Coordinates of C-alpha atoms and ligand atoms in Angstrom, one line a residue:
X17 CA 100.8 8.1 408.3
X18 CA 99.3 6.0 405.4
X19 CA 98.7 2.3 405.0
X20 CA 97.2 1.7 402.0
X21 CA 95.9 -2.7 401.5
X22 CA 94.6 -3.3 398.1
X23 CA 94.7 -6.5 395.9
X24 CA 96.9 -6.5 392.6
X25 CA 96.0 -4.5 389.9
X26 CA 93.3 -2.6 391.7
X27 CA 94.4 1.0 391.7
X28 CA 97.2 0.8 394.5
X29 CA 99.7 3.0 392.0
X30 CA 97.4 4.9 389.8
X31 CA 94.7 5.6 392.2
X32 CA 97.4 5.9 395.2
X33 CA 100.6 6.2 394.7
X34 CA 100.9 8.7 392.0
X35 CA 98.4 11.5 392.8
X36 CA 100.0 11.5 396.1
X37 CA 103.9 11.7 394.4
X38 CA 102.3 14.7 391.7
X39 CA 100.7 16.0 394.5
X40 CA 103.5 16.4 397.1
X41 CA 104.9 20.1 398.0
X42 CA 108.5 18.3 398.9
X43 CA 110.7 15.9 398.5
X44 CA 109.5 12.7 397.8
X45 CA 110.8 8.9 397.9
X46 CA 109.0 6.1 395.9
X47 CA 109.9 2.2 396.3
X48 CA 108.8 0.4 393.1
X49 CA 109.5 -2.8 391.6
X50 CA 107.8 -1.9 388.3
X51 CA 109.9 1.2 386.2
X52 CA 107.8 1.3 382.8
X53 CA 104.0 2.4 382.9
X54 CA 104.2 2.7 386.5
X55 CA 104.7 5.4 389.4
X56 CA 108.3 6.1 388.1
X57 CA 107.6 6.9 384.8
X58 CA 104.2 8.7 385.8
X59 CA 105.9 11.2 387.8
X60 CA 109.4 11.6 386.4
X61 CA 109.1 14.9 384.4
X62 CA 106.8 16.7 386.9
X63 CA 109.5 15.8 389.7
X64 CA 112.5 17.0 387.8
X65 CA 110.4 20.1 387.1
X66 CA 111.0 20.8 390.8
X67 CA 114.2 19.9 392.1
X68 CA 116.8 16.9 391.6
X69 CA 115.7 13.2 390.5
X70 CA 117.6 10.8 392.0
X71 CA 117.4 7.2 390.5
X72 CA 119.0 4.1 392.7
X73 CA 118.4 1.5 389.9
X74 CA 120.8 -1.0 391.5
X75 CA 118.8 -4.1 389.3
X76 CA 118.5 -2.7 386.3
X77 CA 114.1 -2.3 386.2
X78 CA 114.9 1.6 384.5
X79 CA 118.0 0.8 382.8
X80 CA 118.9 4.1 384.5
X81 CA 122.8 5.1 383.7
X82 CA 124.4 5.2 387.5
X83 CA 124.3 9.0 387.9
X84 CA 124.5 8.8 391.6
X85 CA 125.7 6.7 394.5
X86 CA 124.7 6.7 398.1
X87 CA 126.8 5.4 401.1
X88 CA 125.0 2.1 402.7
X89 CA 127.8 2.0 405.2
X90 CA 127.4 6.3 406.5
X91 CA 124.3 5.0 409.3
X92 CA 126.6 2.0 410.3
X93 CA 129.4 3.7 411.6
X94 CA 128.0 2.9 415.2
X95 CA 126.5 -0.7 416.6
X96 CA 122.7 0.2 416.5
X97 CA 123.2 1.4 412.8
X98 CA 125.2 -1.6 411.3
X99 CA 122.8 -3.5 413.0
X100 CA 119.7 -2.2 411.5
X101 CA 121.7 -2.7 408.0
X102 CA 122.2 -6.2 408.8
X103 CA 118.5 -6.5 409.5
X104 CA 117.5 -5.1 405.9
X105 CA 119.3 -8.0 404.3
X106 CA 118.1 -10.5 406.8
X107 CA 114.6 -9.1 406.2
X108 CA 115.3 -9.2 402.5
X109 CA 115.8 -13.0 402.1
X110 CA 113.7 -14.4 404.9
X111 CA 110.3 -14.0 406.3
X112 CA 109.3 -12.8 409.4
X113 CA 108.7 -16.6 410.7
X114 CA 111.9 -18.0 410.0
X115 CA 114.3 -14.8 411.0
X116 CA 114.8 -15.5 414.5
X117 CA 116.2 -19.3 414.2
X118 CA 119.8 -19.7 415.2
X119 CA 121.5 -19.5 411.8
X120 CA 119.8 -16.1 410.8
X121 CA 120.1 -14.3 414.0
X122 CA 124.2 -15.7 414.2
X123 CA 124.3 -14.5 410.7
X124 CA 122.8 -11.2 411.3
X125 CA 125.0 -10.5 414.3
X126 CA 128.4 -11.3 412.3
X127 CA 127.2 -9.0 409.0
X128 CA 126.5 -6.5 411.7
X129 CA 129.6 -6.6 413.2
X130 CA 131.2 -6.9 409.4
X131 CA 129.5 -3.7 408.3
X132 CA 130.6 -1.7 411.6
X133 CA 134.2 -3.2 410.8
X134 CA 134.2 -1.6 407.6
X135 CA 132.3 1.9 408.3
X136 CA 134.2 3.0 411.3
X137 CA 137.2 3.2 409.6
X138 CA 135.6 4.3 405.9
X139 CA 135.9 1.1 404.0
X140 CA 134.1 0.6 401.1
X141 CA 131.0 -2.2 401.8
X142 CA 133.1 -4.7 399.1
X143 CA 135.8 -5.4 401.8
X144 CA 132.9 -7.4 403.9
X145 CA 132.3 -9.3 401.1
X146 CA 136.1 -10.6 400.8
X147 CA 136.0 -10.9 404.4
X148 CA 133.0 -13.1 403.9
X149 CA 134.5 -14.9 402.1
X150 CA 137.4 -15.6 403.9
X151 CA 136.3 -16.1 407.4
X152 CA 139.8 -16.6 408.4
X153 CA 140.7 -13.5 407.7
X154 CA 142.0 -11.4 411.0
X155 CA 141.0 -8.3 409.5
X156 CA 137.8 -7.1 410.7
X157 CA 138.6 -8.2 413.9
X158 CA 141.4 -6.1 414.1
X159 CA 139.7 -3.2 412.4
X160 CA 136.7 -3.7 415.2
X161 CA 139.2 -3.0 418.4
X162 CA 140.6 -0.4 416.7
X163 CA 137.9 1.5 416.9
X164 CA 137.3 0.3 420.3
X165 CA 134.5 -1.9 419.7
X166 CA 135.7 -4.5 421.8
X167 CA 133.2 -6.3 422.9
X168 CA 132.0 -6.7 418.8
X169 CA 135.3 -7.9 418.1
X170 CA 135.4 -10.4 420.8
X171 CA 132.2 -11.9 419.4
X172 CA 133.2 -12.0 416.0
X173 CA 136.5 -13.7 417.1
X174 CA 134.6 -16.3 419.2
X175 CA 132.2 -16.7 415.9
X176 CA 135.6 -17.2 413.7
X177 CA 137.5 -19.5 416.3
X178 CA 134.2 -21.5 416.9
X179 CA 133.4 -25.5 415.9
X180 CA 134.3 -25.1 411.8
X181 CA 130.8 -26.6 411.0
X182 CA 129.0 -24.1 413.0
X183 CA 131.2 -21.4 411.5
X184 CA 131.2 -22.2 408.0
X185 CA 127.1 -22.5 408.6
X186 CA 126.7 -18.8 409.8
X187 CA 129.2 -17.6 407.0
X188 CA 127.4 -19.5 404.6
X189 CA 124.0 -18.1 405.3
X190 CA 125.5 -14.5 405.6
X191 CA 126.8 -14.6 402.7
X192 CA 123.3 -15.7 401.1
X193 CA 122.0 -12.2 402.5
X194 CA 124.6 -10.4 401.1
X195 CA 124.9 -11.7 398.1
X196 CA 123.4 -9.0 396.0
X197 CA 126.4 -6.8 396.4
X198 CA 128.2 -9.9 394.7
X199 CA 127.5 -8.1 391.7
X200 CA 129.4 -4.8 390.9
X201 CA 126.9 -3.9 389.1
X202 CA 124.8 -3.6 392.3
X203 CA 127.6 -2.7 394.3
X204 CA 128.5 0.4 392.8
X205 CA 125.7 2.2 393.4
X206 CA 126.1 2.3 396.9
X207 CA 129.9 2.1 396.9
X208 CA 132.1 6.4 397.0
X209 CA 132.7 7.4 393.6
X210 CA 134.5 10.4 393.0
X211 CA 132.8 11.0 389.2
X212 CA 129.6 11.1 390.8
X213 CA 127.1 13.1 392.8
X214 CA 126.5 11.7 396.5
X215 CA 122.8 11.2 397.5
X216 CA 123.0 12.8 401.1
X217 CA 119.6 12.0 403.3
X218 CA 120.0 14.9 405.0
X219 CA 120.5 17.2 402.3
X220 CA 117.4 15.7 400.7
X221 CA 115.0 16.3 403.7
X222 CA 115.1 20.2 403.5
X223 CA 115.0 19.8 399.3
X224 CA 112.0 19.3 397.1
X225 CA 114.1 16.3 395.3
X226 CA 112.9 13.0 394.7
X227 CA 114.6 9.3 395.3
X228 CA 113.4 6.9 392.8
X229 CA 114.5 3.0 394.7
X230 CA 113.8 0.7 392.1
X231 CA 114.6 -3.2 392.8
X232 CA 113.2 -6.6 391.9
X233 CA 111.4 -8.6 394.6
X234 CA 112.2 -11.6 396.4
X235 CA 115.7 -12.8 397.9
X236 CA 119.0 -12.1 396.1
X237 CA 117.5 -9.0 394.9
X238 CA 118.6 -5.6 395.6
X239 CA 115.3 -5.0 397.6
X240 CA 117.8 -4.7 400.9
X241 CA 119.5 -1.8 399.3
X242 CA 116.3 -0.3 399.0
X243 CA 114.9 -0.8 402.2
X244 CA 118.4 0.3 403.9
X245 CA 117.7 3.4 401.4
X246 CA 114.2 3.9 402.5
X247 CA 115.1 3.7 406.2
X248 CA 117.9 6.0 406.2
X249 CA 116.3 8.5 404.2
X250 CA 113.4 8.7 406.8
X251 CA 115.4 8.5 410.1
X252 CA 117.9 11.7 408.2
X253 CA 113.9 13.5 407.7
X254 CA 113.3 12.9 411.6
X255 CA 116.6 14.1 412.6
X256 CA 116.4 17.4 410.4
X257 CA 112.7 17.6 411.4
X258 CA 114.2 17.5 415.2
X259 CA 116.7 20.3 414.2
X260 CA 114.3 22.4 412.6
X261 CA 111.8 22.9 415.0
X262 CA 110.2 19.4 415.4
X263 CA 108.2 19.2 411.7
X264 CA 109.8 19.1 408.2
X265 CA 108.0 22.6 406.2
X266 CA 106.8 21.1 403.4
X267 CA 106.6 17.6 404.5
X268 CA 108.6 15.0 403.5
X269 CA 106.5 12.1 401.1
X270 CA 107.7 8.3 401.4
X271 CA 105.8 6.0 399.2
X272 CA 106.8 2.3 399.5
X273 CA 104.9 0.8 397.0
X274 CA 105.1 -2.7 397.2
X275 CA 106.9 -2.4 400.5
X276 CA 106.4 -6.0 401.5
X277 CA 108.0 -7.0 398.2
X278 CA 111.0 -4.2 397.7
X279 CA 111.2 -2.5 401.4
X280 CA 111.2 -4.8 404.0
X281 CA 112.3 -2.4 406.6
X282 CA 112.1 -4.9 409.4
X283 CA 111.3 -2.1 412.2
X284 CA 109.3 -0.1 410.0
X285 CA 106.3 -0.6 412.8
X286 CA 108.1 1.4 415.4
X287 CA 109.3 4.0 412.7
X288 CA 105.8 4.8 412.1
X289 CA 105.6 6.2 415.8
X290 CA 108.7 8.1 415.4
X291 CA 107.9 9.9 412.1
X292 CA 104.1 10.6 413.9
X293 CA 104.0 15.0 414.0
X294 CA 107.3 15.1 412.3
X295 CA 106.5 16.5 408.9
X296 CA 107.2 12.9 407.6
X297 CA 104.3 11.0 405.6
X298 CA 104.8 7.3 405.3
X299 CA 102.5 5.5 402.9
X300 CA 102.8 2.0 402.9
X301 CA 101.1 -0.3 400.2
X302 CA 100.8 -3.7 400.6
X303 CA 98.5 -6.5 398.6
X304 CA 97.0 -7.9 402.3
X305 CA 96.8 -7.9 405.6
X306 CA 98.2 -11.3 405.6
X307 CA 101.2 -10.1 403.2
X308 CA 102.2 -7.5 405.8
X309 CA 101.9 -10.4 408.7
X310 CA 104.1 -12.6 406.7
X311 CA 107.0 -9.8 406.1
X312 CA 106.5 -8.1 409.8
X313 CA 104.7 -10.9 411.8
X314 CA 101.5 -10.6 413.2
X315 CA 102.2 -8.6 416.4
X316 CA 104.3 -6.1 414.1
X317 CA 101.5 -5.8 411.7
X318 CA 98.7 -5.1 414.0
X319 CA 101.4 -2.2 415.2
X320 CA 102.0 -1.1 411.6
X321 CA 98.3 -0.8 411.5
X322 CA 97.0 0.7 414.7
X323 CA 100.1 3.8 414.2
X324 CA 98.3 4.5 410.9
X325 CA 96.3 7.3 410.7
X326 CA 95.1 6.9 407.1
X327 CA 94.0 3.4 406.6
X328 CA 92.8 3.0 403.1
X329 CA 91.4 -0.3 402.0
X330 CA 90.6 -1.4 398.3
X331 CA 89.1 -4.0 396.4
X332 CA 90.0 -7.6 396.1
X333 CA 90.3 -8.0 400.1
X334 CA 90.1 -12.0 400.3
X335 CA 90.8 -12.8 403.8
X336 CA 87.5 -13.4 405.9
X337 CA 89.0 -12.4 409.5
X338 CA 90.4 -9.2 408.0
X339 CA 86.9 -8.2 405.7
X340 CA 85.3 -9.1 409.7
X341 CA 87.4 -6.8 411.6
X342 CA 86.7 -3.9 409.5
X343 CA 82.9 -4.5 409.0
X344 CA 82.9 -4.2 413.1
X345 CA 85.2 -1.6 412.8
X346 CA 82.9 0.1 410.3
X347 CA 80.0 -0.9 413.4
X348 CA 76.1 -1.7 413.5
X349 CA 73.2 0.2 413.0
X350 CA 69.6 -0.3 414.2
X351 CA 67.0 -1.9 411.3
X352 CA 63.8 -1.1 411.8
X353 CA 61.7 -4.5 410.9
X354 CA 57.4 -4.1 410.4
X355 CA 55.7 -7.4 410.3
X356 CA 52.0 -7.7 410.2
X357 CA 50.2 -10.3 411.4
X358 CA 45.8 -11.7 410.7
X359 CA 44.3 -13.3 412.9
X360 CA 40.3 -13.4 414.3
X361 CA 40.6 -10.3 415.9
X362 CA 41.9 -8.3 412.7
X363 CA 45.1 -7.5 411.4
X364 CA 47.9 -6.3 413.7
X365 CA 50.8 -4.7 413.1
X366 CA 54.2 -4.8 415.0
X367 CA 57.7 -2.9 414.8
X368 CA 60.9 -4.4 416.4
X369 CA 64.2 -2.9 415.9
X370 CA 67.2 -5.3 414.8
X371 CA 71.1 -4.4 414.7
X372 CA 72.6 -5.0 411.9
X373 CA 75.9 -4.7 410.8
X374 CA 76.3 -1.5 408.3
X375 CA 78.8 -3.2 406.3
X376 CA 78.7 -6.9 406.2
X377 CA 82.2 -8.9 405.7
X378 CA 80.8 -9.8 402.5
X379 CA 80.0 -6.7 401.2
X380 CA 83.8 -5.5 402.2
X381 CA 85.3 -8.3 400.5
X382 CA 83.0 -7.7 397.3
X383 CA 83.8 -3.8 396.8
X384 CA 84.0 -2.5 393.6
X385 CA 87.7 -2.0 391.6
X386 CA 87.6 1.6 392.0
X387 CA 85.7 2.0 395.7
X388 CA 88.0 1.9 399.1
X389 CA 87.1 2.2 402.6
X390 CA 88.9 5.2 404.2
X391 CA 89.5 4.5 408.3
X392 CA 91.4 8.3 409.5
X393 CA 91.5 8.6 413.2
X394 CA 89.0 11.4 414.6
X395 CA 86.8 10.6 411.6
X396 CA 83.6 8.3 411.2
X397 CA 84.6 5.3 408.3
X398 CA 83.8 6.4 404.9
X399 CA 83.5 4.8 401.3
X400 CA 85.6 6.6 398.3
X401 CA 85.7 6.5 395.0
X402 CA 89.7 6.2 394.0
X403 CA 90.3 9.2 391.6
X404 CA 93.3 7.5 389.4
X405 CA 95.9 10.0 387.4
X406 CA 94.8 8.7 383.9
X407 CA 90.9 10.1 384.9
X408 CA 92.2 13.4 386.3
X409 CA 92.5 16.4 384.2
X410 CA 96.4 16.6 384.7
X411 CA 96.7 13.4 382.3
X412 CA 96.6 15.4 379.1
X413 CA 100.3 16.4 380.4
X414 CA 100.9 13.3 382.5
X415 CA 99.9 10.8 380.1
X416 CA 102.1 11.4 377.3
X417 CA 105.4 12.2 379.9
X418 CA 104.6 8.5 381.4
X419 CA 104.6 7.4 377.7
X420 CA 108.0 8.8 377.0
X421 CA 109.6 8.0 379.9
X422 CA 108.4 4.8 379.2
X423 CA 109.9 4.9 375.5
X424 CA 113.0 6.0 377.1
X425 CA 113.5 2.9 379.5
X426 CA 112.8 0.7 376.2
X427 CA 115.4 2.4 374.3
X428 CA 117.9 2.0 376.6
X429 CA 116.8 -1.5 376.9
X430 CA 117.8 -1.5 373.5
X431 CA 120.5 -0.2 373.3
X432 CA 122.2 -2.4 375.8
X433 CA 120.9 -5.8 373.6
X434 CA 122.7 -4.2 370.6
X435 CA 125.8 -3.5 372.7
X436 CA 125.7 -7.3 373.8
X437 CA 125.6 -8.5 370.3
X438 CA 128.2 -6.4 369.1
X439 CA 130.1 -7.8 371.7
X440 CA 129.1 -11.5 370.8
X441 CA 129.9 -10.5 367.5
X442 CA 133.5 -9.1 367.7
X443 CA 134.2 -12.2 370.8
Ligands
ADP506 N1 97.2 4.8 382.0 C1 96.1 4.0 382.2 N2 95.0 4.1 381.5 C2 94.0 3.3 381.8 N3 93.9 2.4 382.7 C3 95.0 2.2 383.5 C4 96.2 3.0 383.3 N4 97.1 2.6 384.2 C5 96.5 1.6 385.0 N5 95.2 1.4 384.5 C6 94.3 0.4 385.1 O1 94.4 0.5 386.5 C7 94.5 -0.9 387.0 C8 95.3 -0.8 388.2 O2 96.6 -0.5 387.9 P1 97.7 -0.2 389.1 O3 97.3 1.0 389.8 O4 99.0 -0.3 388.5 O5 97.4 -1.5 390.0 P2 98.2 -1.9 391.4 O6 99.3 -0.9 391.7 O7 97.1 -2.0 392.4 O8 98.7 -3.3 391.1 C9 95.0 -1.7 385.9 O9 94.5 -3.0 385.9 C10 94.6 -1.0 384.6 O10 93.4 -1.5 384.2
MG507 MG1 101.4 -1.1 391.7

């Protein structure tokens, strides 16, 4: 179980990410915000060379056609599960600091009980969005005791009948979370279609396919797709893993790259502890300590990084308590110091032995682009040298795939601009 804290542009995808992705014997998932020159297009035509390439490209960063679609409501068909969903857009629009206050966690409670309305009797996700919009609407309500979520249906009625201002406050800011599947364009992807082929999580465990989840960051972005995505994919691994003899043969690889920025899986702390000796390899990359504080708080982030087994840490670290905790981490040695001192008897020389720290804060936040410290449990701390894809002997076939994929997602690019203007043109 990876964690991976290294400033931008210092080796976090080429020195990381993608040997790990061209490396992996099964199936793999990669979150990226970044399609061309990046991790997608590095390792594209070496995964498709070993099973199916999945690409959720809700935003747009690939131009990908939609090829696929995946059901965001299939894991919310019981409380726990919408729920979670809920989180991953909460998650997606606030951080950890302000995403317990009264309108987030009353918002959060009514998308929850929204999504559970609509998966427990197979509606598609855009009927929570009309029902978002229409608060009034006795629909979900109904739907909820139905399918004898009662007590869910008694909340949600209290939330509806409620003071109007208080009302129209927690609709309002649910609807801000939701509000990337206002566009069908983003919808889509994760609503049934019978034309095309259904990602299934569980299916993909036991495959040697790969889930591309490509998003742009911040709020209104897809990024909670992603992250709801991400989540399912791994809790599906650890359920077949349970099934099949407690460990996934060959292991299942899940790279969030840029996790705090695309994959804000808000319990993604305690995951780590369930996917520990399950066949299921987590790598999470983040820019800094402090950007995985601010997604997951600080209590979450110390978890996040005490389950880690693999802590890998790169250049650029500017954050003096962090650069201090590792230098102790890394611990002392003993210095031997010599001084010699004349006087009128002669010349007399001492020893004393000093501790010093082997690895001062300083030197930790001055390492080399290039150099990480690797912390693995059972092991003593050690200093790497990254080993990017572009420096490996592989890139004479890697290299020029990454280019064309890369050609591909301009082309497409392309061709959509053309199709606009022909469209201004005729209009
Ligand atoms: N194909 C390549 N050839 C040469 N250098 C590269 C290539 N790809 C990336 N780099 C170098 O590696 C650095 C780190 O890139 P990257 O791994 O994408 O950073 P990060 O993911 O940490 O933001 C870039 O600044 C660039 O100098
Ligand atoms: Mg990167």
């Amino acid at each position: 179980m990876i964690v991976a804290i290294m400033a931008p542009r210092s080796g976090k995808t080429s020195g990381v990410a993608i040997p790990a992705i061209l490396a992996a014997p099964g199936p793999v998932l990669l979150t990226s915000n970044k399609a061309a020159n990046d991790a997608f297009t590095a390792t594209v035509d070496a995964r498709a060379e070993v099973g199916t390439v999945w690409t959720l490209d809700p935003q747009q960063i690939a131009h990908h056609p939609r090829e696929m679609w995946w059901d965001i409501l299939a894991d919310a068909r019981d409380l726990a599960g919408a729920k979670r969903l809920a989180g991953h857009f909460v998650a997606a629009s606030v951080d950890d600091s302000s995403g317990s206050d009264f309108w987030s966690t009353a918002a959060s409670n009514t998308l929850g009980a929204l999504f559970l309305a609509a998966a427990s009797h197979r509606r598609p996700i855009t009927d929570v969005l009309a029902w978002l919009a229409s608060p009034a609407d006795r629909t979900p309500v109904d739907l909820l005791t139905d399918a004898g979520h009662d007590a869910v249906a008694a909340q949600l009625q209290g939330t509806v009948s409620g003071a109007t201002e208080t009302r129209d406050g927690i609709y309002e800011t649910a609807r801000q979370y939701a509000s990337c599947l206002l566009d069908p364009q983003v919808a889509a992807w994760v609503t049934p279609s019978k034309d095309l082929p259904e990602f299934k999580p569980l299916a993909f465990a036991t495959s040697r396919d790969t889930l591309y989840l490509l998003s742009k960051d911040g709020g209104g972005s897809a990024s909670a797709i992603i992250a709801a995505a991400a989540d399912a994919v791994m809790r599906a691994a650890v359920v077949v893993a349970e099934q099949s003899g407690g460990r996934l043969d060959p292991p299942a690889l899940c790279v969030l790259d840029e996790a705090a920025n695309v994959c804000r899986i808000s319990d993604l702390p305690d995951l780590y502890s369930h996917l520990g000796s399950r066949g299921v390899i987590p790598m999470t990359i983040l820019q800094s300590y402090r950007q995985g504080q601010r997604c997951w708080g600080e209590a979450g982030m110390d978890a996040l990084w005490s389950a880690a087994t693999v802590k890998i840490v790169g250049s650029g670290i500017d954050d003096a308590d962090f650069a201090d905790r590792l230098s102790r981490q890394v611990g002392d040695h003993d210095v031997q110091t010599v001084s010699v001192s004349t006087s009128e008897s002669g010349k007399s020389t001492s020893v004393s032995m000093r501790t010093e720290r082997i690895l001062p804060p300083d030197a930790i936040r001055a390492l080399p682009k290039g150099r990480v410290l690797l912390l693995a449990t059972g092991l003593r701390i050690a200093m790497l040298s990254i080993r990017p894809w572009y420096k490996e002997p592989s890139a004479k076939v890697v290299g020029p795939a990454s280019a064309r994929a890369t050609k591909a997602i301009t082309e497409r690019a392309l061709a959509k601009t053309v199709g606009h203007d022909d469209f201004g043109l005729s209009a």
